[in-house]
CSV table of C-alpha atoms in Angstrom, one decimal:
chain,number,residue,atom,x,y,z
A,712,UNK,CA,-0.3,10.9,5.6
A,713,UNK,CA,0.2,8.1,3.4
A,714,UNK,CA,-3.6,7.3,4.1
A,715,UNK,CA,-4.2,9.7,1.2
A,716,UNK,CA,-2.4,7.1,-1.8
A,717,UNK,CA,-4.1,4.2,0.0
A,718,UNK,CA,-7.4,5.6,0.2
A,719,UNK,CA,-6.4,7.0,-3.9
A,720,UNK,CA,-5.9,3.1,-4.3
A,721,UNK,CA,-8.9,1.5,-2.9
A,722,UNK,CA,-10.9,4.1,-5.3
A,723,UNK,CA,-8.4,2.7,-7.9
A,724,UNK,CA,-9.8,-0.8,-7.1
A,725,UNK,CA,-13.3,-0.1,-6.8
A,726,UNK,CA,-13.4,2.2,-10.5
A,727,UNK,CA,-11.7,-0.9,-11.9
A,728,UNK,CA,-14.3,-3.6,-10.8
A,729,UNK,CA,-16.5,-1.2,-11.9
A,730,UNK,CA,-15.8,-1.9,-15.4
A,731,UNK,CA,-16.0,-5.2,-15.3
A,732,UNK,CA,-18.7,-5.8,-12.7
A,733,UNK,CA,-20.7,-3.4,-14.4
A,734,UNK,CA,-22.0,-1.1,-11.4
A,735,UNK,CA,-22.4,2.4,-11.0
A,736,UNK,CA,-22.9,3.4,-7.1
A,737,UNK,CA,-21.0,1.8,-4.3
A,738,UNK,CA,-23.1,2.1,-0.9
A,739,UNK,CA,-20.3,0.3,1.8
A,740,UNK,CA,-16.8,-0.4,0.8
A,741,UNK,CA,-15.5,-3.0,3.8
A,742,UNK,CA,-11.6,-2.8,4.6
A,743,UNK,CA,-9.7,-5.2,6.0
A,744,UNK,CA,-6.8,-3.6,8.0
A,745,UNK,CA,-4.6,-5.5,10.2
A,746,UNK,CA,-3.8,-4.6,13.5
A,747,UNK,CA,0.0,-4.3,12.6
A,748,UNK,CA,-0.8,-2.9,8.8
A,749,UNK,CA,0.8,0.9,9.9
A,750,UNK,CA,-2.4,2.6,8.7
A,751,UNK,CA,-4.8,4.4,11.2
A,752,UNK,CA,-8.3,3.8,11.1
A,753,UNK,CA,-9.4,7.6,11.6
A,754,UNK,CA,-7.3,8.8,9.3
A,755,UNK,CA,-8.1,6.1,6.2
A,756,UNK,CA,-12.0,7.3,7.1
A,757,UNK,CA,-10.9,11.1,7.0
A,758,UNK,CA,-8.8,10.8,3.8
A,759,UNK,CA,-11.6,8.0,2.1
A,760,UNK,CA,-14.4,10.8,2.3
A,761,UNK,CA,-11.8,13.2,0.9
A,762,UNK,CA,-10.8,11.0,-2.7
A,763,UNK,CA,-14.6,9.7,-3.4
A,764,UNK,CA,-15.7,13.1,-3.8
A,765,UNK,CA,-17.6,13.1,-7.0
A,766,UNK,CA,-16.8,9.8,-7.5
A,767,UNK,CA,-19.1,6.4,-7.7
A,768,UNK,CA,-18.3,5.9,-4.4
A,769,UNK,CA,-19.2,9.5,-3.0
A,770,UNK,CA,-21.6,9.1,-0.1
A,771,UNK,CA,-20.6,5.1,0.5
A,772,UNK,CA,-20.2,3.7,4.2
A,773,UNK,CA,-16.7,3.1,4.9
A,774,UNK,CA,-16.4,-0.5,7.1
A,775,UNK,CA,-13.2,-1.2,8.2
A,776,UNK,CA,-12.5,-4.7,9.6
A,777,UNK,CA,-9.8,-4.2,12.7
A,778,UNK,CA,-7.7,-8.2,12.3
A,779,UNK,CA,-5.4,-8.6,14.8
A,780,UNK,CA,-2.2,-9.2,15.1
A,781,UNK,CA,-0.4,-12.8,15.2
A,782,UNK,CA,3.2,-13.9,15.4
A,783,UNK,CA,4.7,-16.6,15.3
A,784,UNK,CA,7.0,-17.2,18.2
A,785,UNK,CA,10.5,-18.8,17.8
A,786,UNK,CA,11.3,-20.1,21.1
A,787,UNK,CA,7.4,-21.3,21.8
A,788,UNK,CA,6.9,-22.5,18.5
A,789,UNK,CA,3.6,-21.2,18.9
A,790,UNK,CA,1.3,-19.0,17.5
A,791,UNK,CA,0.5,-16.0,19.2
A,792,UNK,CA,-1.2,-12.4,19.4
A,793,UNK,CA,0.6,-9.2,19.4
A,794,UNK,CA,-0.7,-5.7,19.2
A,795,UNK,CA,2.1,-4.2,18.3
A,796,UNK,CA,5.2,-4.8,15.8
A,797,UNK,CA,7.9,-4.5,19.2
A,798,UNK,CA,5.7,-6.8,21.4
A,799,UNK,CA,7.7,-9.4,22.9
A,800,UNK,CA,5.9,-12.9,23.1
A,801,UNK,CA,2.9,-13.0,25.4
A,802,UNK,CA,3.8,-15.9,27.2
A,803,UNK,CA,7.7,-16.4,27.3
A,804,UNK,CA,9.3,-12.8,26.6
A,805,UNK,CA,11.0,-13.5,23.6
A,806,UNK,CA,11.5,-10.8,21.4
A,807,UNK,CA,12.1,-13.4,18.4
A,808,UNK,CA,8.9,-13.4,16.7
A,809,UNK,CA,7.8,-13.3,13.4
A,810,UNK,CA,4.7,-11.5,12.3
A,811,UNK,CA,2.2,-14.0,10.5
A,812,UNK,CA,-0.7,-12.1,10.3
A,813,UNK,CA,-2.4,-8.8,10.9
A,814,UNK,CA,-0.5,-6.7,8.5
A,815,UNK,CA,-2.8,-7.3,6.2
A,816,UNK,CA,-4.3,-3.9,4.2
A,817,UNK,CA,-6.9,-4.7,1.7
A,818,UNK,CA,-10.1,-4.5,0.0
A,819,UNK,CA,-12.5,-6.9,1.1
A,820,UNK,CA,-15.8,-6.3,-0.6
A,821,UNK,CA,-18.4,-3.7,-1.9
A,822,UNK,CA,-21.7,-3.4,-1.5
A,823,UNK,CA,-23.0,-1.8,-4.7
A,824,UNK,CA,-26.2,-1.1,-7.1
B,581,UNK,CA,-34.8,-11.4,-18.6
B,582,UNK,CA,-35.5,-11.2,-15.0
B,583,UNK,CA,-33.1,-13.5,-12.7
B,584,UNK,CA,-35.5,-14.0,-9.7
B,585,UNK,CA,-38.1,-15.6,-11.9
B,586,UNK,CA,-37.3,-15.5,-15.7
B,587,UNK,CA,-39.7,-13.5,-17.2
B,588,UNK,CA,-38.4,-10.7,-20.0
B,589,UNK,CA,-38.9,-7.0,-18.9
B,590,UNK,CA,-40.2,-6.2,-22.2
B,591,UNK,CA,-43.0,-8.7,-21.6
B,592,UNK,CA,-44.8,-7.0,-18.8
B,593,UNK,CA,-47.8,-5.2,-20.5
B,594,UNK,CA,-50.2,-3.0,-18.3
B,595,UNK,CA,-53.3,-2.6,-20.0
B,596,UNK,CA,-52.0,-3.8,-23.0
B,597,UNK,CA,-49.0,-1.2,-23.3
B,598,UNK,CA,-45.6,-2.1,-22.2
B,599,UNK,CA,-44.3,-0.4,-19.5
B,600,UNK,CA,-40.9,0.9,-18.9
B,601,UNK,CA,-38.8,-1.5,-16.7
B,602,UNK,CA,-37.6,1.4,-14.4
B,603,UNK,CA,-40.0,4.0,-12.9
B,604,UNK,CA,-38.8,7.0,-10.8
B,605,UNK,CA,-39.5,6.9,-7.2
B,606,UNK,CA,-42.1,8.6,-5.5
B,607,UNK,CA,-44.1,8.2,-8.6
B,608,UNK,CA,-47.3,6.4,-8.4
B,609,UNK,CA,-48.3,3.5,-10.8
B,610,UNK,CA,-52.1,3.5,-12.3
B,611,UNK,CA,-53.2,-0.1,-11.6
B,612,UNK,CA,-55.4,-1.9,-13.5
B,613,UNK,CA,-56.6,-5.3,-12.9
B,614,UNK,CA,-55.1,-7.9,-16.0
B,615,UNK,CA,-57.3,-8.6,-18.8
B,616,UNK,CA,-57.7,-12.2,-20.0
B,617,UNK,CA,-55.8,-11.4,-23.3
B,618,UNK,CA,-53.1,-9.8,-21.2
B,619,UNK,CA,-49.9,-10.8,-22.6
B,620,UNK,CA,-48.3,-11.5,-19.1
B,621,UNK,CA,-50.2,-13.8,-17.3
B,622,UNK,CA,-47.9,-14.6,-14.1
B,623,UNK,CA,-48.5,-13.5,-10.5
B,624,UNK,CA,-46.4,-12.7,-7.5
B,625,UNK,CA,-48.0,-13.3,-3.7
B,626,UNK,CA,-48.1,-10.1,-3.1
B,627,UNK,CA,-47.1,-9.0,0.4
B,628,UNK,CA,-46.2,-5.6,0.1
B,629,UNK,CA,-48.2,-2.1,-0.5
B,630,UNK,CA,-49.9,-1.2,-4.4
B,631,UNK,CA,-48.3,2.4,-3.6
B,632,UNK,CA,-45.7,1.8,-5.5
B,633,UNK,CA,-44.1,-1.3,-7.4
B,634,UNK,CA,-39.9,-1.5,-7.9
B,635,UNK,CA,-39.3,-2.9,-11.2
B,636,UNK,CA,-35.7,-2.3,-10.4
B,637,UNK,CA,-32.8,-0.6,-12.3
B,638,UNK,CA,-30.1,-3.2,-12.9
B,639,UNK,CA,-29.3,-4.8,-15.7
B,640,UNK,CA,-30.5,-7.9,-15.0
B,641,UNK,CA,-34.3,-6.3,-14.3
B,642,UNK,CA,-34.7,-8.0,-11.6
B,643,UNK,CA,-38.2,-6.9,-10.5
B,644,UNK,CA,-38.9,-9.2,-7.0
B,645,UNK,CA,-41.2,-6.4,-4.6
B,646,UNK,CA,-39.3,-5.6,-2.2
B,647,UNK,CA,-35.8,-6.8,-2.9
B,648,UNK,CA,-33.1,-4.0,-3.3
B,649,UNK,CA,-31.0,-3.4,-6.1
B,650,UNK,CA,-28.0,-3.3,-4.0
B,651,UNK,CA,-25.5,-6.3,-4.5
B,652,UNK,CA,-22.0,-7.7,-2.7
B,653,UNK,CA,-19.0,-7.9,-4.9
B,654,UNK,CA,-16.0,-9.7,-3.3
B,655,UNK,CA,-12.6,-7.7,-4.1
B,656,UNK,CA,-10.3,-9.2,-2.2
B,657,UNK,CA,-7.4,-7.0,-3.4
B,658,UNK,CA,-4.8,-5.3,-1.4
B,659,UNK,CA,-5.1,-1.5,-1.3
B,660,UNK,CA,-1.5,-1.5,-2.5
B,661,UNK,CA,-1.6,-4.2,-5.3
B,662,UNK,CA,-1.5,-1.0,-7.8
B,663,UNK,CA,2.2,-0.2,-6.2
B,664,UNK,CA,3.0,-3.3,-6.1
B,665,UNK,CA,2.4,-4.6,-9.3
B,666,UNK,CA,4.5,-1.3,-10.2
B,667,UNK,CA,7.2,-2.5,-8.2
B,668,UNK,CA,7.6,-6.1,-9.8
B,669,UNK,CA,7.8,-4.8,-13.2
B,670,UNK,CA,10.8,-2.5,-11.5
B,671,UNK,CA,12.3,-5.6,-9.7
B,672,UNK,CA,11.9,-7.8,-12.9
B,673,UNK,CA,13.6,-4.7,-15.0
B,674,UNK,CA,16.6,-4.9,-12.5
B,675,UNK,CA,16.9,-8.6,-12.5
B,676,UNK,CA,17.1,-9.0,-16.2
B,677,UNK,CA,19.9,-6.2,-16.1
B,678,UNK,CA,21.6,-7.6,-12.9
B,679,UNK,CA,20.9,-4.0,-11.3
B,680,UNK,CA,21.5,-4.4,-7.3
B,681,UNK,CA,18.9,-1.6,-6.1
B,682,UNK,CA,19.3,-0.3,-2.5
B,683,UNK,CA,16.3,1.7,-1.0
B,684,UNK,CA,17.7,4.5,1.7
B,685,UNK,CA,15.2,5.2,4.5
B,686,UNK,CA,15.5,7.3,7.3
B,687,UNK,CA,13.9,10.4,9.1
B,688,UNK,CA,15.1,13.7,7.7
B,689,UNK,CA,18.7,15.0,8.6
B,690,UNK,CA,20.0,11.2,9.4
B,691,UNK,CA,23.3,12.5,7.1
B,692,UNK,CA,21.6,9.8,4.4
B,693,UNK,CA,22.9,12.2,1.3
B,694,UNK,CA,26.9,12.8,3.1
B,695,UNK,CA,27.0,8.9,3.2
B,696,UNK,CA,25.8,8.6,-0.2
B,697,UNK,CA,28.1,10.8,-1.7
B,698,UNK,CA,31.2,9.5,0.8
B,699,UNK,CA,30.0,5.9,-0.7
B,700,UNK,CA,30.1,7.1,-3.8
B,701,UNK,CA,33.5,8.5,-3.3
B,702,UNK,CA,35.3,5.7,-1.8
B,703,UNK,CA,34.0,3.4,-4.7
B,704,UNK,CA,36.0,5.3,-6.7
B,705,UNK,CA,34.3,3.9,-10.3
B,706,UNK,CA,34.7,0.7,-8.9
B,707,UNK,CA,30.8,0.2,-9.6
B,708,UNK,CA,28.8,2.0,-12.3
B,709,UNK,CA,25.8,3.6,-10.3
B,710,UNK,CA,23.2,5.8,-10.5
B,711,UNK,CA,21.6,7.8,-8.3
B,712,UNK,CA,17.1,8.9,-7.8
B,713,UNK,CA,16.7,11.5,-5.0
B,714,UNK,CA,13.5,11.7,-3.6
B,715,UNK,CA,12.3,14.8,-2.0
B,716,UNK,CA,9.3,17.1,-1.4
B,717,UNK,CA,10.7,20.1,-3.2
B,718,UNK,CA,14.5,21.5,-4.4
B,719,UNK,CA,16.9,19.5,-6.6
B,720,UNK,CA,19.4,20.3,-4.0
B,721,UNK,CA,20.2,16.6,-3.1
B,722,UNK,CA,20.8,15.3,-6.5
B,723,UNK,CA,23.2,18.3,-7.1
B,724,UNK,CA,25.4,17.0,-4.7
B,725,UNK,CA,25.3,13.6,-6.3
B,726,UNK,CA,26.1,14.8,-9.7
B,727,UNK,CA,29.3,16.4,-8.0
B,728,UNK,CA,30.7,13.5,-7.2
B,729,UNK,CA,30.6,12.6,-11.3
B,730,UNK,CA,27.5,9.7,-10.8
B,731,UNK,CA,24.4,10.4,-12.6
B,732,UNK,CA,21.5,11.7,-10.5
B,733,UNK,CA,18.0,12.3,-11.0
B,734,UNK,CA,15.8,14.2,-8.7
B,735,UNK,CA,11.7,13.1,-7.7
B,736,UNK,CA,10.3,15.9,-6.1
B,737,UNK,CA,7.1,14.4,-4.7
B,738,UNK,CA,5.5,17.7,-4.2
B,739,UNK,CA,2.9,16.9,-1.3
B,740,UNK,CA,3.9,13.4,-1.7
B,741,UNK,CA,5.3,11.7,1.5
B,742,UNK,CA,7.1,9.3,0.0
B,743,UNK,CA,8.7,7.5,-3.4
B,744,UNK,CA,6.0,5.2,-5.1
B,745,UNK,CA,6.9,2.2,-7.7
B,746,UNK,CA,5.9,4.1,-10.6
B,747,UNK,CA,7.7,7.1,-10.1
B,748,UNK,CA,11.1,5.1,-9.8
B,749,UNK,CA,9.8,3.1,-12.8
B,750,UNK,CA,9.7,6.4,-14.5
B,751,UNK,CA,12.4,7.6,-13.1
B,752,UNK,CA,15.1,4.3,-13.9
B,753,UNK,CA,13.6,4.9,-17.5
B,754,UNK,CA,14.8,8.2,-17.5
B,755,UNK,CA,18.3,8.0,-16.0
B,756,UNK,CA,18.9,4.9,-18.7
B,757,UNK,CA,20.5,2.6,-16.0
B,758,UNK,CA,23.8,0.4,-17.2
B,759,UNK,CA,23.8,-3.1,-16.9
B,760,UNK,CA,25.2,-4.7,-13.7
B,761,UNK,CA,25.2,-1.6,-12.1
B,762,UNK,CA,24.2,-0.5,-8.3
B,763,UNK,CA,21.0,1.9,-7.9
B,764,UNK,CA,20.7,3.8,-5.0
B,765,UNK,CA,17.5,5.5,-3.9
B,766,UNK,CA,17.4,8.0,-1.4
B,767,UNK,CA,13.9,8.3,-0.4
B,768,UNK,CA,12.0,11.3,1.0
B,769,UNK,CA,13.5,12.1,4.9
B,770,UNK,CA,10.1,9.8,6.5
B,771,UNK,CA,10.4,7.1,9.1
B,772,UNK,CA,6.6,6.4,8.4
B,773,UNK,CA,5.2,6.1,5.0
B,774,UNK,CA,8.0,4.9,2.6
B,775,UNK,CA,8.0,1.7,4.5
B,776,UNK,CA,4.7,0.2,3.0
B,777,UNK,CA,5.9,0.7,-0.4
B,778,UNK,CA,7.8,-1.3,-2.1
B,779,UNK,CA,9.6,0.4,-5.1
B,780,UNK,CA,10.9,-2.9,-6.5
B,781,UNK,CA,14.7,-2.5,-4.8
B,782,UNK,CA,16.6,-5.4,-3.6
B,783,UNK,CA,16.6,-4.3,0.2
B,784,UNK,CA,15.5,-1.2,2.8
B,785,UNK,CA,18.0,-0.1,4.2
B,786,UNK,CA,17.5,2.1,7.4
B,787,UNK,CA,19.9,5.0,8.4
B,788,UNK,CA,20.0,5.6,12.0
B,789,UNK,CA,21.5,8.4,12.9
B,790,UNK,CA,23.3,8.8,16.9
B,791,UNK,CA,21.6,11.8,17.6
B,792,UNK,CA,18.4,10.6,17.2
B,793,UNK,CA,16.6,8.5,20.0
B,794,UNK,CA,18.0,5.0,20.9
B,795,UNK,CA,13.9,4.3,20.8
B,796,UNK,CA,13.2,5.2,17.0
B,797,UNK,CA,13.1,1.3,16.0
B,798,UNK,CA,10.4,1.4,18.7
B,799,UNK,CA,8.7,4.7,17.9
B,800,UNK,CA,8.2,3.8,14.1
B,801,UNK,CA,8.5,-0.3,14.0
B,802,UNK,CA,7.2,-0.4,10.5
B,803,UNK,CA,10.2,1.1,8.8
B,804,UNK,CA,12.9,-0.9,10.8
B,805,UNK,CA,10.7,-4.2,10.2
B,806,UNK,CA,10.7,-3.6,6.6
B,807,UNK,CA,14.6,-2.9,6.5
B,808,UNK,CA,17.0,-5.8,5.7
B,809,UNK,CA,20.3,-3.9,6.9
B,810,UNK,CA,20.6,-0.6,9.7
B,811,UNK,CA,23.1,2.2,9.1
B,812,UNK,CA,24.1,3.6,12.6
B,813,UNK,CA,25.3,6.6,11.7
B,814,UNK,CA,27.3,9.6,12.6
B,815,UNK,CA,28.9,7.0,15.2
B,816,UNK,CA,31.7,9.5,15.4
B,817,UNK,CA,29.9,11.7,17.8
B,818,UNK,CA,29.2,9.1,20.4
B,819,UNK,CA,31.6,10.0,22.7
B,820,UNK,CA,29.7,13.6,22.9
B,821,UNK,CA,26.7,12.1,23.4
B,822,UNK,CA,24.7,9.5,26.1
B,823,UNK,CA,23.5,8.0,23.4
B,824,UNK,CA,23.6,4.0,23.9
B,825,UNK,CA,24.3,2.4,20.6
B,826,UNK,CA,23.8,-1.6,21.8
B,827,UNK,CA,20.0,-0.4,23.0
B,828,UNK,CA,19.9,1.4,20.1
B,829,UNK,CA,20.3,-2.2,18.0
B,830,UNK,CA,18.8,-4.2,20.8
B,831,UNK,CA,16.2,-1.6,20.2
B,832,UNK,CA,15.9,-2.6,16.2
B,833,UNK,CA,16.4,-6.5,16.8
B,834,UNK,CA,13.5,-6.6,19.3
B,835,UNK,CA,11.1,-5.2,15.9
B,836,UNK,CA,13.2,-6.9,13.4
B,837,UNK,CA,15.0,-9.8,14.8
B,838,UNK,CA,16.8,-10.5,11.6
B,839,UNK,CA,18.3,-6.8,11.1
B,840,UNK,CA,21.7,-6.7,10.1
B,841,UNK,CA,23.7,-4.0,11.6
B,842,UNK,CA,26.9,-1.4,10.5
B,843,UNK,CA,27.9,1.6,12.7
B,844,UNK,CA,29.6,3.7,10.0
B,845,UNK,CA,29.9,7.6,10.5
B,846,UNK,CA,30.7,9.4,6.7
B,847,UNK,CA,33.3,11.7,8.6
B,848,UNK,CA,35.7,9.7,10.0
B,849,UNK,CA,35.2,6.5,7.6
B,850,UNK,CA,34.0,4.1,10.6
B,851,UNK,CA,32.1,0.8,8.9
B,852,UNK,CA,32.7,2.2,5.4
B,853,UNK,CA,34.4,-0.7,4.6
B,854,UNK,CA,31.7,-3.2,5.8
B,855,UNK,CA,28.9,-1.2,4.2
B,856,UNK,CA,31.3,-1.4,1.2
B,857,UNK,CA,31.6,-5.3,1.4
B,858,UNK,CA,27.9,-5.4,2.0
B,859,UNK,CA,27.1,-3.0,-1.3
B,860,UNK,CA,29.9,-5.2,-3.4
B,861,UNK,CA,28.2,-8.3,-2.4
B,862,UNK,CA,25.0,-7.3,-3.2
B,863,UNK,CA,25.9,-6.3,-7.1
B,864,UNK,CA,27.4,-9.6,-7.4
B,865,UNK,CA,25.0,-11.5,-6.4
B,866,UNK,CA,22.8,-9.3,-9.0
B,867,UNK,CA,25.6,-10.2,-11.9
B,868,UNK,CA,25.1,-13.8,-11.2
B,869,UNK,CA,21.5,-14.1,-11.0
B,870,UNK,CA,21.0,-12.2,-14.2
B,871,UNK,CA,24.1,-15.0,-15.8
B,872,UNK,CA,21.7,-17.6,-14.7
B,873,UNK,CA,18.7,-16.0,-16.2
């Protein structure tokens, strides 16, 4: 359940900017979440609706951008995708990879008034 | 002043009054046509209704027909950067006093605490430490700490799932840590959450316990990816068990390939001595980078 401190932290992040962005509604919040970030879409949406209650953000669209997962692969020297953190390399079975991208968890942008 | 075409809201004159930059919605404007000594003389092509106009409500007063109010603001910030920043202040705290910090990770009953405080025993002084117990509820854990003689401190997350930077911030403030000492922080029994948050320590380090699954690494990748170093624990009890300890590791390499491994078991001593050597290591390594400071 540690959706419930993210989603408490991308409220953080949208109060602060909107001090010094000088808004006062948010209508869509987009989230990039990698593939390989460890936080479930359904549950960030569950828990999001939960914190912006009463907030600027209450009634905003939550958008969450799925990136997928990419790994660099040791005995390829290669770039490839993975869905999951124990997926061996695509094409040559290795387990020797090394994640690159996709475990990425942050606030992209807001669309606000 | 308007940004779409410059003009000043309090410019715009109907009938020679000046109306109010915002109107409420739904409510319908009297229209009247300009008079030649109008005050505002400029003119939009018009391509929308006369029901209503939207003079807008932003503080730029921007008042194009038709254009929403809405706007994009890029963020670009990670969801954790509040932790995080947390977290460097803690890391930045324990390099300045040559602190070696050790995060303890594992699911709940691993034997985490027993290997703490057998750790703690066969030390024997040889380190000044301090201990922060994290838990959901009881100060039960810390208790047996501060049995052994080493200073303890309890976080009791309440519903929390896991420790967070500022609450060990808090906490090292609290328990006044000694300089080029070892920290050890149990965190709250959770193969999930703790591993996306960094509390500022010098490594994870996973306890694995033999009567667990040999598939755990596989079952929760995140926490055995984030961990520099696996404790195989309880080892003792492999003979009772079917319980394959090299697919256990092969197991943790395959998420992590650059996992370090100990098999130690609290109750018959097993690895103690490595995980010793590794711990030693780690404090002076601390000493020197804070000498070089």
């Amino acid at each position: 359940m540690h959706e419930m401190s993210l989603a408490e932290g991308v409220l953080q992040i949208i109060e602060d900017s909107a001090q010094t962005q000088n808004f006062s509604r948010v209508k869509t919040v987009w989230l990039e979440i990698g593939q390989l970030a460890g936080v479930e879409a359904e549950a960030m949406r569950f828990c999001f609706e939960a914190v912006v209650r009463d907030s600027i953000a209450q009634d905003a669209k939550l958008e969450i951008i799925e990136t997928p997962g990419q790994a660099w692969c040791m005995q390829c020297s290669d770039t490839v995708q993975v869905q999951a953190l124990y997926d061996l390399c695509p094409r040559c079975g290795s387990h020797q990879l090394q994640v690159t991208g996709g475990n990425e968890m942050r606030v992209k942008e807001l669309e606000v008034e | 002043m308007c940004t779409t075409c410059g003009c000043g809201s309090g410019q715009t004159r109907i009938g020679g009054r000046a109306i109010k930059p915002s109107r409420k919605s739904g409510e319908q404007m009297q229209y009247r046509v300009h008079e030649n000594n109008s005050a505002h003389t400029h003119e939009h092509e018009h391509a929308h209704s006369h029901d209503s106009i939207d003079f807008g409500t932003d503080p730029a007063g921007s008042h194009a027909p038709g254009m929403s109010q809405a706007r994009m603001v890029k963020i670009e910030r990670d969801i954790l950067s509040k932790n995080d920043s947390y977290a460097n202040d803690n890391r930045g705290y324990l390099a300045a006093h040559g602190i070696f910090a050790l995060n303890l990770v594992s699911s709940p009953g691993s034997g985490k605490t027993t290997l703490l405080v057998k750790t703690i025993e066969a030390l024997d002084n040889e380190l000044k430490l301090a201990v922060i117990e994290g838990d959901q509820q009881t100060d039960n854990d810390a208790a047996r700490i501060r049995a052994t003689g080493a200073p303890a401190l309890q976080i009791n997350t309440g519903k929390g799932c896991h420790l967070d930077a500022f609450m060990v911030g808090k906490a090292m403030q609290q328990l006044g840590l000694q300089d080029d000492s070892l920290l050890l922080i149990e965190n709250v029994g959770n193969l999930v959450c703790p591993a996306s948050f960094d509390l500022g320590e010098a490594h994870k380090v996973a306890i694995l316990s033999v009567t667990e699954g040999e598939d755990k690494p596989l079952k929760y990748p995140d926490m055995f990816r984030a961990s520099d170093l696996m404790l195989l624990n309880k080892c003792d009890l492999l003979p009772y068990l079917t319980f394959d300890a090299d697919l256990a590791v092969a197991n943790a390499r395959r998420v992590n390939p650059n996992i370090q491994v100990i098999r130690t078991s609290a109750t018959s001593g097993e690895g103690m001595d490595e995980w010793l050597a590794w711990i030693k290591a780690g404090c002076q390594k601390a000493v020197a980078g804070r000498n070089s400071l």
